[in-house]
Coordinates of C-alpha atoms in Angstrom, one line a residue:
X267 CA 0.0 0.0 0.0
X268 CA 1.4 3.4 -1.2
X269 CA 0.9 5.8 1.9
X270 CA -1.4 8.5 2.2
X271 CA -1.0 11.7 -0.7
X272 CA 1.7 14.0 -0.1
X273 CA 3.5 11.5 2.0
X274 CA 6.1 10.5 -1.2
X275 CA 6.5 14.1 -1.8
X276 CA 7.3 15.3 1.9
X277 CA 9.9 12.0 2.2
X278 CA 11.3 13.3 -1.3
X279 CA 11.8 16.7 0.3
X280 CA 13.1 15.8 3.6
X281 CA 16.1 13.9 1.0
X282 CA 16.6 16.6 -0.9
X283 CA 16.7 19.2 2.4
X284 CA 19.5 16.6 4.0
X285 CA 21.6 16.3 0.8
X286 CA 21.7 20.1 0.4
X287 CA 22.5 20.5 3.8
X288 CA 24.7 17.8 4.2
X289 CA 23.2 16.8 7.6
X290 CA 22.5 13.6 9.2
X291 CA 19.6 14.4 11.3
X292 CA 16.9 13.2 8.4
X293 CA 18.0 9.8 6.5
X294 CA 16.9 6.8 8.7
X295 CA 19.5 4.9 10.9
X296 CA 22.0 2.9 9.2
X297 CA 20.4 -0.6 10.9
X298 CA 23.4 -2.9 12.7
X299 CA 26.3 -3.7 10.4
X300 CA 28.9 -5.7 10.6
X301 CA 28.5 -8.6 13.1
X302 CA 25.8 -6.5 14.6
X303 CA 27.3 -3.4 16.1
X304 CA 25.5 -2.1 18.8
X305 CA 23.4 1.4 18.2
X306 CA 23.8 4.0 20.5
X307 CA 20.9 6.1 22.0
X308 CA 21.6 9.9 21.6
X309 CA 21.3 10.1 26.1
X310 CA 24.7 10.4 27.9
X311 CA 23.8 6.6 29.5
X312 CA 23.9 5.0 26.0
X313 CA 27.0 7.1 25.2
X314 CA 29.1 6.9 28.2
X315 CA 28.7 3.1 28.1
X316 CA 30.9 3.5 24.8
X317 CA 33.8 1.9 24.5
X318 CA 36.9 4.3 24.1
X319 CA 39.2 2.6 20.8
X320 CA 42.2 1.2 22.2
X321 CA 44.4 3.1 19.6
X322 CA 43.8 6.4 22.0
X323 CA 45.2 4.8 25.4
X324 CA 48.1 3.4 23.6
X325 CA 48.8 6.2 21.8
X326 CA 50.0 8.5 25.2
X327 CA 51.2 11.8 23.1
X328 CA 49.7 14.0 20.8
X329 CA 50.2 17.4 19.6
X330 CA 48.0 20.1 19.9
X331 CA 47.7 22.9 17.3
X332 CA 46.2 27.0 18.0
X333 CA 45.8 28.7 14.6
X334 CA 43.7 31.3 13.5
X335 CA 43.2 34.6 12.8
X336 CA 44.2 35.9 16.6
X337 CA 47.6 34.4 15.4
X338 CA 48.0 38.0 13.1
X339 CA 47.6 40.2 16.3
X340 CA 50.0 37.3 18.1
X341 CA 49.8 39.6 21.1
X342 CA 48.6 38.4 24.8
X343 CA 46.4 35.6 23.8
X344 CA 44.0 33.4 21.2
X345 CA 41.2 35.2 23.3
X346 CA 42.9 38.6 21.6
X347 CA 39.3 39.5 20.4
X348 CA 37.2 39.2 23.7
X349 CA 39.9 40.9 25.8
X350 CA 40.1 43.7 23.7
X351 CA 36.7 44.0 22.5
X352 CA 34.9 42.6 25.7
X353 CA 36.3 43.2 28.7
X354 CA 38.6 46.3 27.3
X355 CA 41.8 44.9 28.9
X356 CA 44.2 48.0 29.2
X357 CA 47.4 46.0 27.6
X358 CA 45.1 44.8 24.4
X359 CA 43.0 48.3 23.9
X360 CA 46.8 49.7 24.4
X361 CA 48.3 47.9 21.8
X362 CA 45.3 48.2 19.1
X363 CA 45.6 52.5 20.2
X364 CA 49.2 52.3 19.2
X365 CA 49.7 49.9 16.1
X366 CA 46.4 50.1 13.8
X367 CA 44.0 53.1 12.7
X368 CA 41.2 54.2 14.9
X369 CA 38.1 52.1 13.4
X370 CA 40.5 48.9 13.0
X371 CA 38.1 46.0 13.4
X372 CA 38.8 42.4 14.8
X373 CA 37.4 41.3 11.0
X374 CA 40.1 43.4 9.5
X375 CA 42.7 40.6 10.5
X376 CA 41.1 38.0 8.5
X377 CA 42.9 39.2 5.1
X378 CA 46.2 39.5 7.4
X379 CA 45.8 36.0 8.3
X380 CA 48.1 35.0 4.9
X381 CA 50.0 31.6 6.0
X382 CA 52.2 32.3 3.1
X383 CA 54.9 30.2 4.7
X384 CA 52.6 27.1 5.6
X385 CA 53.9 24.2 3.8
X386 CA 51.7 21.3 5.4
X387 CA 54.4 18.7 4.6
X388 CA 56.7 20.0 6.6
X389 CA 54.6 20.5 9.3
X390 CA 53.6 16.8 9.2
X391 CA 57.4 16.2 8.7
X392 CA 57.7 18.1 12.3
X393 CA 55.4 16.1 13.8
X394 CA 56.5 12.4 12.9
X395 CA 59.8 13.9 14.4
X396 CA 58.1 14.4 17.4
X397 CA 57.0 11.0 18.7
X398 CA 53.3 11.8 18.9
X399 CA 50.7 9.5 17.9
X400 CA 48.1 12.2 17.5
X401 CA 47.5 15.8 16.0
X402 CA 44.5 18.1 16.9
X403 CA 44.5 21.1 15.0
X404 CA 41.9 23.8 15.8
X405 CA 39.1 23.8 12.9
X406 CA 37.4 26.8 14.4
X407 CA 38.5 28.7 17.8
X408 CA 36.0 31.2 19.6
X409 CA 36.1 34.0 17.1
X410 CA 34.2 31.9 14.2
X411 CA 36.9 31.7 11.7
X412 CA 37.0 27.9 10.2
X413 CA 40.2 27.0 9.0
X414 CA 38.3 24.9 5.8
X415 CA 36.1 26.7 3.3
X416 CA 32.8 26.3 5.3
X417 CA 29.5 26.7 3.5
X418 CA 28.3 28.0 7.2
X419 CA 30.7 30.4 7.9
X420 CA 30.1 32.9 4.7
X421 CA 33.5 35.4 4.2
X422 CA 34.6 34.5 7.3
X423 CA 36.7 31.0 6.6
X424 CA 40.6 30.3 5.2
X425 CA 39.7 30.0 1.6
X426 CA 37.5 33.4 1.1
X427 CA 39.7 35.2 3.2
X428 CA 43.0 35.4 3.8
X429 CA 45.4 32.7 2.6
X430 CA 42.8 31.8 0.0
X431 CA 43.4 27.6 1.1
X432 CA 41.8 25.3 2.6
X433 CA 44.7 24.4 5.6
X434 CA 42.6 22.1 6.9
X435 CA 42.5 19.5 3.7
X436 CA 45.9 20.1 3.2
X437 CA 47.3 19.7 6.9
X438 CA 45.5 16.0 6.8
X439 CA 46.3 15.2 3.3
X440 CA 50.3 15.3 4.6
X441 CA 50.0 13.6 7.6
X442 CA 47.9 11.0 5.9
X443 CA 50.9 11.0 3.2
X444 CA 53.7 11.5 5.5
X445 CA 53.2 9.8 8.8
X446 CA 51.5 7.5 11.0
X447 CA 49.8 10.0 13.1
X448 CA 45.8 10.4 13.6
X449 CA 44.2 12.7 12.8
X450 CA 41.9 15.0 14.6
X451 CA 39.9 18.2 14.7
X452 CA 39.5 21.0 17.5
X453 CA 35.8 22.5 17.1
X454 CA 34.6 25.6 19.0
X455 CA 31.3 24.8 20.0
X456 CA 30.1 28.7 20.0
X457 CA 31.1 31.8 18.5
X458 CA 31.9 35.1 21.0
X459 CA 29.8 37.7 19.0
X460 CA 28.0 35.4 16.4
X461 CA 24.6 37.4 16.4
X462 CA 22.6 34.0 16.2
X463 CA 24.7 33.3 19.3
X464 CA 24.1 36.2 20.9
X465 CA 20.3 36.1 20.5
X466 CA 19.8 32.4 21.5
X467 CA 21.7 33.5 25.0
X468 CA 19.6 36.7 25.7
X469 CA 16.8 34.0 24.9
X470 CA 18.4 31.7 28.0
X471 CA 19.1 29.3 25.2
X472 CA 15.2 28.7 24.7
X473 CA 15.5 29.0 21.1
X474 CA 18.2 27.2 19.3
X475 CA 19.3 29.3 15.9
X476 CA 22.9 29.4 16.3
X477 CA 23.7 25.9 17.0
X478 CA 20.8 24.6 14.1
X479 CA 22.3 26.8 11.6
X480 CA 26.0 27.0 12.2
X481 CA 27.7 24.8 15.2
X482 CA 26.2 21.4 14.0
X483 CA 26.1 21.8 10.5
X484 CA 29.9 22.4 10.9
X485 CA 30.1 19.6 13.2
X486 CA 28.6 17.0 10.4
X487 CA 30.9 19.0 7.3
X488 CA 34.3 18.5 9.3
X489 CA 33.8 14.7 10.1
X490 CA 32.2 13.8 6.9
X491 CA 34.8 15.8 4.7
X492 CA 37.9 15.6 6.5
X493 CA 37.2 11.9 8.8
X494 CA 39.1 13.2 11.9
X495 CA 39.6 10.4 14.5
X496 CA 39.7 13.0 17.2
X497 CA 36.9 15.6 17.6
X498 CA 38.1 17.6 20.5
X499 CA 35.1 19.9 21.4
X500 CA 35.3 23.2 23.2
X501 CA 33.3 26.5 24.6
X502 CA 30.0 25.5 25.6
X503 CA 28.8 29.4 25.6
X504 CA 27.9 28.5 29.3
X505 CA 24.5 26.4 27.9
X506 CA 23.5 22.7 28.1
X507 CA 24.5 20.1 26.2
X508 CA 20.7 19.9 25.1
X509 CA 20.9 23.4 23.6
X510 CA 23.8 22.3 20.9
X511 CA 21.8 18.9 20.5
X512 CA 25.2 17.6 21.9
X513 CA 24.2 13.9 22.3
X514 CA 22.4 13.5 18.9
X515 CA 25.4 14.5 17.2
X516 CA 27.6 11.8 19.2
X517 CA 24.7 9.2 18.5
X518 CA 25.3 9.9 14.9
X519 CA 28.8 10.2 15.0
X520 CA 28.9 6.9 17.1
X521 CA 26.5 5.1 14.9
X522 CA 26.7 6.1 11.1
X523 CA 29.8 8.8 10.5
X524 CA 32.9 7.7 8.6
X525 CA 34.4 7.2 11.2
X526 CA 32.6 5.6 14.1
X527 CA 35.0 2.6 14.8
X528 CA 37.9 4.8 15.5
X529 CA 36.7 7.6 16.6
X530 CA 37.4 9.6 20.1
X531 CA 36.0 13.0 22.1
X532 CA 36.1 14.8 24.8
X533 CA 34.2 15.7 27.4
X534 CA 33.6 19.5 26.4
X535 CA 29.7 19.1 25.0
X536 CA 28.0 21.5 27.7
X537 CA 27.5 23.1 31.2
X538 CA 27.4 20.1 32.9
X539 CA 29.4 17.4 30.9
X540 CA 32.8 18.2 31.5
X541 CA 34.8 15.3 33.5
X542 CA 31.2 13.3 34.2
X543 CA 30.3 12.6 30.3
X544 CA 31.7 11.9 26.9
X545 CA 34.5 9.9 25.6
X546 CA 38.1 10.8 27.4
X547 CA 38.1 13.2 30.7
X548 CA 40.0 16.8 29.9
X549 CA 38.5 18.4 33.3
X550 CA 40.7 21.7 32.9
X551 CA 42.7 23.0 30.6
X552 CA 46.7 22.1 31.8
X553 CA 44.7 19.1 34.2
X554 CA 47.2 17.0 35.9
X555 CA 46.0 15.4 39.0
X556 CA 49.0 13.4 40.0
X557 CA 47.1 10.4 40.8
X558 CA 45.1 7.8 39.3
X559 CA 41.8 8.4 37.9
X560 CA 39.0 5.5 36.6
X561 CA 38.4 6.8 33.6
X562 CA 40.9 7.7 31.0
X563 CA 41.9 11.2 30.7
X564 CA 43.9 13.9 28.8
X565 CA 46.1 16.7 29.7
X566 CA 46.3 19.4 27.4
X567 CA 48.9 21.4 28.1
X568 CA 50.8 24.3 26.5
X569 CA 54.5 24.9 25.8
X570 CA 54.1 29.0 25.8
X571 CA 53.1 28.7 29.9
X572 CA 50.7 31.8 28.9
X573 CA 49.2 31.3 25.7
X574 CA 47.8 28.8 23.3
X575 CA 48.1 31.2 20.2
X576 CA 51.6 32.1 19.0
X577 CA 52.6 35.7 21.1
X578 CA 54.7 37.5 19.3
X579 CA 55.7 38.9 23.0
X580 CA 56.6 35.8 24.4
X581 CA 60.0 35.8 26.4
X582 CA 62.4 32.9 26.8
X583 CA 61.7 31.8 30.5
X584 CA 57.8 31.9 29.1
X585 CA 58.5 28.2 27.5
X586 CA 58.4 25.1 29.2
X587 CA 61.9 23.5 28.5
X588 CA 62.2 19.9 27.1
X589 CA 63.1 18.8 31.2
X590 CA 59.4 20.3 32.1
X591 CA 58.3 18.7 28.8
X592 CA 59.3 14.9 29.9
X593 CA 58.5 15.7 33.5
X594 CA 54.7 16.3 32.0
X595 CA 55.1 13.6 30.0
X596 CA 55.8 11.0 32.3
X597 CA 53.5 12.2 35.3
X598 CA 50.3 11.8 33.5
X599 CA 51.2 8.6 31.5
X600 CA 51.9 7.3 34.5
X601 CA 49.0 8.1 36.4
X602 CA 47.0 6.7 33.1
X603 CA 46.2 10.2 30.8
X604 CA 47.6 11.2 27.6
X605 CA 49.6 14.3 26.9
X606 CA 48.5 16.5 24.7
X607 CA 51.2 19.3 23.9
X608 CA 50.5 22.9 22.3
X609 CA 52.2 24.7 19.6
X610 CA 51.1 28.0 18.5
X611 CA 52.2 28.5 14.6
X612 CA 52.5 32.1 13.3
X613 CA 50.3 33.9 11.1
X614 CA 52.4 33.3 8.1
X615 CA 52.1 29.7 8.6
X616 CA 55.7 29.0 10.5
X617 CA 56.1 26.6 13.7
X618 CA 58.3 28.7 15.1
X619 CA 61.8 27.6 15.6
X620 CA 61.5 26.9 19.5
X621 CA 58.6 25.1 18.9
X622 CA 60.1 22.8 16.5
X623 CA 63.7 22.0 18.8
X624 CA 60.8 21.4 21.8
X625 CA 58.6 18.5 19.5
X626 CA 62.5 17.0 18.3
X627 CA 63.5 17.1 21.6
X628 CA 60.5 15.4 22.7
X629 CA 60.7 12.9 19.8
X630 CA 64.7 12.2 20.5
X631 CA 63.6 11.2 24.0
X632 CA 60.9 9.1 22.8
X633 CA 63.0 7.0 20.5
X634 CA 65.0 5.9 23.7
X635 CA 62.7 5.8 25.9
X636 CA 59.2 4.9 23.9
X637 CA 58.7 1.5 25.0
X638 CA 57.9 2.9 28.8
X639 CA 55.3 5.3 27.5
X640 CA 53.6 3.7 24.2
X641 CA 50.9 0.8 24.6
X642 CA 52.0 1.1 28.9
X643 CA 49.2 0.9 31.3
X644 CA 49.6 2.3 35.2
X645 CA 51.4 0.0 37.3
X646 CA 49.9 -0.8 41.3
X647 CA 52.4 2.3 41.9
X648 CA 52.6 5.6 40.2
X649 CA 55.4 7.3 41.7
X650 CA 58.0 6.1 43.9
X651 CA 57.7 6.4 47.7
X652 CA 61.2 6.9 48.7
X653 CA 62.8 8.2 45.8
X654 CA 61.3 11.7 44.8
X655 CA 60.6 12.3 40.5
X656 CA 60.5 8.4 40.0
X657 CA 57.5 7.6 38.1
X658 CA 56.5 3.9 37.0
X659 CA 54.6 2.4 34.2
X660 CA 53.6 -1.2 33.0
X661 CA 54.6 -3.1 29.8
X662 CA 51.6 -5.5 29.9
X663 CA 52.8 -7.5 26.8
X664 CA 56.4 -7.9 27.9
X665 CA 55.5 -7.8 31.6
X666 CA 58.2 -5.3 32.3
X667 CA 58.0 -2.3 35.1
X668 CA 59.6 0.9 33.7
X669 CA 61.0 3.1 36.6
X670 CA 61.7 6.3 34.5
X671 CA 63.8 8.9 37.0
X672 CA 63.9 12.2 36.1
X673 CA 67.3 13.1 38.1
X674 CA 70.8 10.8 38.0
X675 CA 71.7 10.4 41.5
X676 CA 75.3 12.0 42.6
X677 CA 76.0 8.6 44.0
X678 CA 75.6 6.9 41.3
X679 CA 72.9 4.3 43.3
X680 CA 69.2 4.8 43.3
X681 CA 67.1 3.7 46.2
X682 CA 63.4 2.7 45.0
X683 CA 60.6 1.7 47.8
X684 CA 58.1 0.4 45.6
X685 CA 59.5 -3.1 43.8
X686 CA 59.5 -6.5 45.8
X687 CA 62.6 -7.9 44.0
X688 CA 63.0 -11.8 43.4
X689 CA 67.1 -12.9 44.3
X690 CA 67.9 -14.9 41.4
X691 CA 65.0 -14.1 38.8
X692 CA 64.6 -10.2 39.0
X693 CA 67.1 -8.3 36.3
X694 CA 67.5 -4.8 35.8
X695 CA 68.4 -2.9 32.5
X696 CA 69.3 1.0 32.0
X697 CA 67.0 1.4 28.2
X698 CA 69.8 2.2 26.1
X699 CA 72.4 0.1 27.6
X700 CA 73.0 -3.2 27.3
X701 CA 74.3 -4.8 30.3
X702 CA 72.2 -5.9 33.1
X703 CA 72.5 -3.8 36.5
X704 CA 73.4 -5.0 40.0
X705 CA 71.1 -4.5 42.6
X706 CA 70.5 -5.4 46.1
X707 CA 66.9 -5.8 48.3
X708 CA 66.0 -4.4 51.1
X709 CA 63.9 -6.5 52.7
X710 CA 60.7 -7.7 51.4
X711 CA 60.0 -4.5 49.6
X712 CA 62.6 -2.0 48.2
X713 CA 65.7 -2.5 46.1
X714 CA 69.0 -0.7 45.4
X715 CA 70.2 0.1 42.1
X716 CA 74.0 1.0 40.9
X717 CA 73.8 2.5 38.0
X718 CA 76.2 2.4 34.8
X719 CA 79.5 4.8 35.4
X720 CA 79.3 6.6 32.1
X721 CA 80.2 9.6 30.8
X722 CA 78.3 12.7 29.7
X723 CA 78.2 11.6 26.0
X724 CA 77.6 7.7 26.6
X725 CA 74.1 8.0 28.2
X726 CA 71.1 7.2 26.4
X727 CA 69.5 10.5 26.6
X728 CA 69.5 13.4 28.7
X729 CA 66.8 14.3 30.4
X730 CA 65.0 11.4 32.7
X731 CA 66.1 7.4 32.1
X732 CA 64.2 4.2 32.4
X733 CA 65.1 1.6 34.2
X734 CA 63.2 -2.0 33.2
X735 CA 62.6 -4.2 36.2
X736 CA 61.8 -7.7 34.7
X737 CA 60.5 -10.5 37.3
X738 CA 59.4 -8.9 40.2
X739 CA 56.7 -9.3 42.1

């Protein structure tokens, strides 16, 4: 039976309305594929229950990427707009006085932002070099400006404006090409002084304009065109998660997007959901508890201790140096989070040089000392008990503990209170070196270690060591 008149056309309509718009929300549910995958509801309970892909928890390190158009005015901040504009910070309103023309508008950056320089295969060539696993770059930060040629974001995007590219496509296309890093996607959730915005808030989020027109049509164009296996969500606009329809967007991405077997997210979907629901916990921005937590979790951290964006004004001591770098590294992987490290490239499309030696750095401590960070899990232990800035991890497949200490003792011993060593069965190895270390118990828990005598040049790497404990209890 052909249903009721009209009832053709309306379907036919509804198609045509979701192919123009390129949204989900209207075909029906792709039913259970592949040895029947299970569907997930669009509430937080269905989501939550979600297993996270096991590439993320393995993967420990990941670099983080702050560009846009507030990297042109490189002064202060990425939130360069709302402190000047907004809340009329005297250092920004100050610097705007004394560099551009009275009537200089935030929009007039756009055409500055010209990433001349950019030259995504090197980037991707930066970030191999690095060690991590993982990029995020930010699609679209606070101000509204999308980094791909957005059908949603009219004049105000990467390829109308400014460099006249789309950095996105070509960022993924060379680390696709280039490396074997995943790729993933930063996505502002609102806009500071989007009018749509602005009116749904004086509305106390009642109505929902902004996010039905702009936030998840974007949301649905960046997975579907660029397949990021990271969506790494942001600014919630202090409104709920039901306001930006956050749930029906991970029930699609979950259940029918490109990529809902590898896919991960965050926890940034609305007041309310950050650290409680989602995929992995952020909490904070710079979040490092020190401790183990139950559910998986990231720090994002930045190298510029004061800004995401690039600062033109940065000084030297305002960077993290590679010894804070590994310290960071370390501490989180070993109380079971992932690192995820910022760089802030210029508005001509450069990682600037001290960005580049920190991410080498990081990578030519990694190649020694990669097998007590990649594919590790927390040991019974974090950190050591007698011996301060000793941090452990687990090799589950080899069944190795990594005791990675972040100073060489003066005495050329070091004392750790955590292993119960085995006389006869337990050996101990320096990564790097090959002969096997003498040690001595103490008692039924505890266990000193001489190390190698070598010289400056002869250690493995320079800034924290791993021991592997093999056989203990």
């Amino acid at each position: 039976m052909s249903g009721p008149p009209g009832r053709a056309a309306l379907l036919l309509l509804q198609l045509l309305l979701q192919l123009l718009l390129g949204l989900p929300g209207l075909l029906p549910a792709r039913p259970p594929g592949g040895g029947g995958r299970p569907r997930y509801e669009p509430t937080w309970g269905s989501l939550d229950a979600r297993p996270l892909p096991a590439w993320f928890d393995e993967a420990k390190f990941g670099v983080f990427i702050h560009w846009g158009v507030f990297s042109v005015p490189s002064f202060g901040s990425e939130w360069f707009w709302w402190y000047w504009q907004k809340e009329k910070r005297e250092p920004y309103v100050k610097f705007m006085e004394a560099n551009y023309p009275p009537g200089f508008s935030y929009e007039d950056f756009g055409p500055l932002f010209t990433a001349e320089f950019f030259d995504s295969n090197q980037w991707a060539d930066i970030l191999k070099a690095s060690g991590a696993k993982y990029v995020v770059l930010t699609s679209k930060h606070h101000e509204g400006f999308t980094l791909w040629g957005s059908r949603y974001s009219w004049n105000w995007n990467a390829v109308d404006v400014g460099p006249k590219r789309d950095l996105v496509a070509e960022l993924a296309l060379s680390v696709r090409n280039r490396t074997d890093l995943r790729f993933g996607l930063y996505h502002s959730l609102f806009e500071w002084f989007n009018p749509l915005f602005l009116e749904d808030a004086t509305n106390v989020f009642k109505t929902r304009k902004f996010p039905t027109s702009k936030s998840l049509p974007e949301l649905y164009e960046i997975v579907t065109k660029y397949q990021p296996e990271v969506i790494w969500s942001d600014g919630n606009g202090n409104a709920p998660d039901t306001y930006w329809n956050s749930t029906g967007f991970l029930a699609w991405l979950y259940n029918d997007s490109p990529v809902r077997d590898t896919v991960v997210t965050n926890d940034r979907w609305g007041v309310g959901s950050i650290c409680t629901h989602g995929g992995f916990y952020t909490c904070s921005d710079r979040y490092n508890p020190g401790h183990l937590l139950p559910h998986k979790w990231e720090n994002c951290m930045t190298i510029d201790k004061r800004s995401w964006g690039y600062r033109r004004n940065a000084q030297l001591d305002d960077y993290l140096t590679i010894e804070d770098l590994v310290k960071q590294l370390v501490e989180t992987v070993s109380c079971g989070g992932n690192l995820l490290m910022n760089i802030g490239p210029t508005h001509d499309g450069r990682i600037a040089v001290i960005f580049e030696e920190r991410l080498r750095q990081m990578g030519a401590w990694l190649k020694v000392n990669g097998e007590a960070i990649y594919g590790t899990k927390p040991w019974r232990a974090q950190n050591d008990t007698v011996t301060p800035e000793v941090w452990y991890t687990f090799s589950p497949k080899e069944g190795k503990v990594n005791a990675i200490f972040l100073n060489w003792p003066v005495s050329g011993t070091l004392e750790l209170g955590e292993p119960q060593a085995k006389l006869g069965e337990t050996q101990v190895k320096l990564v790097g070196c090959k002969e096997l270390l003498k040690w001595v118990a103490l008692g039924e828990k505890g266990i000193v270690i001489a190390l190698p005598q070598l010289t400056p040049k002869q250690l493995p790497c320079q800034w924290g060591w791993t021991l592997q404990l093999i056989d203990i209890n």
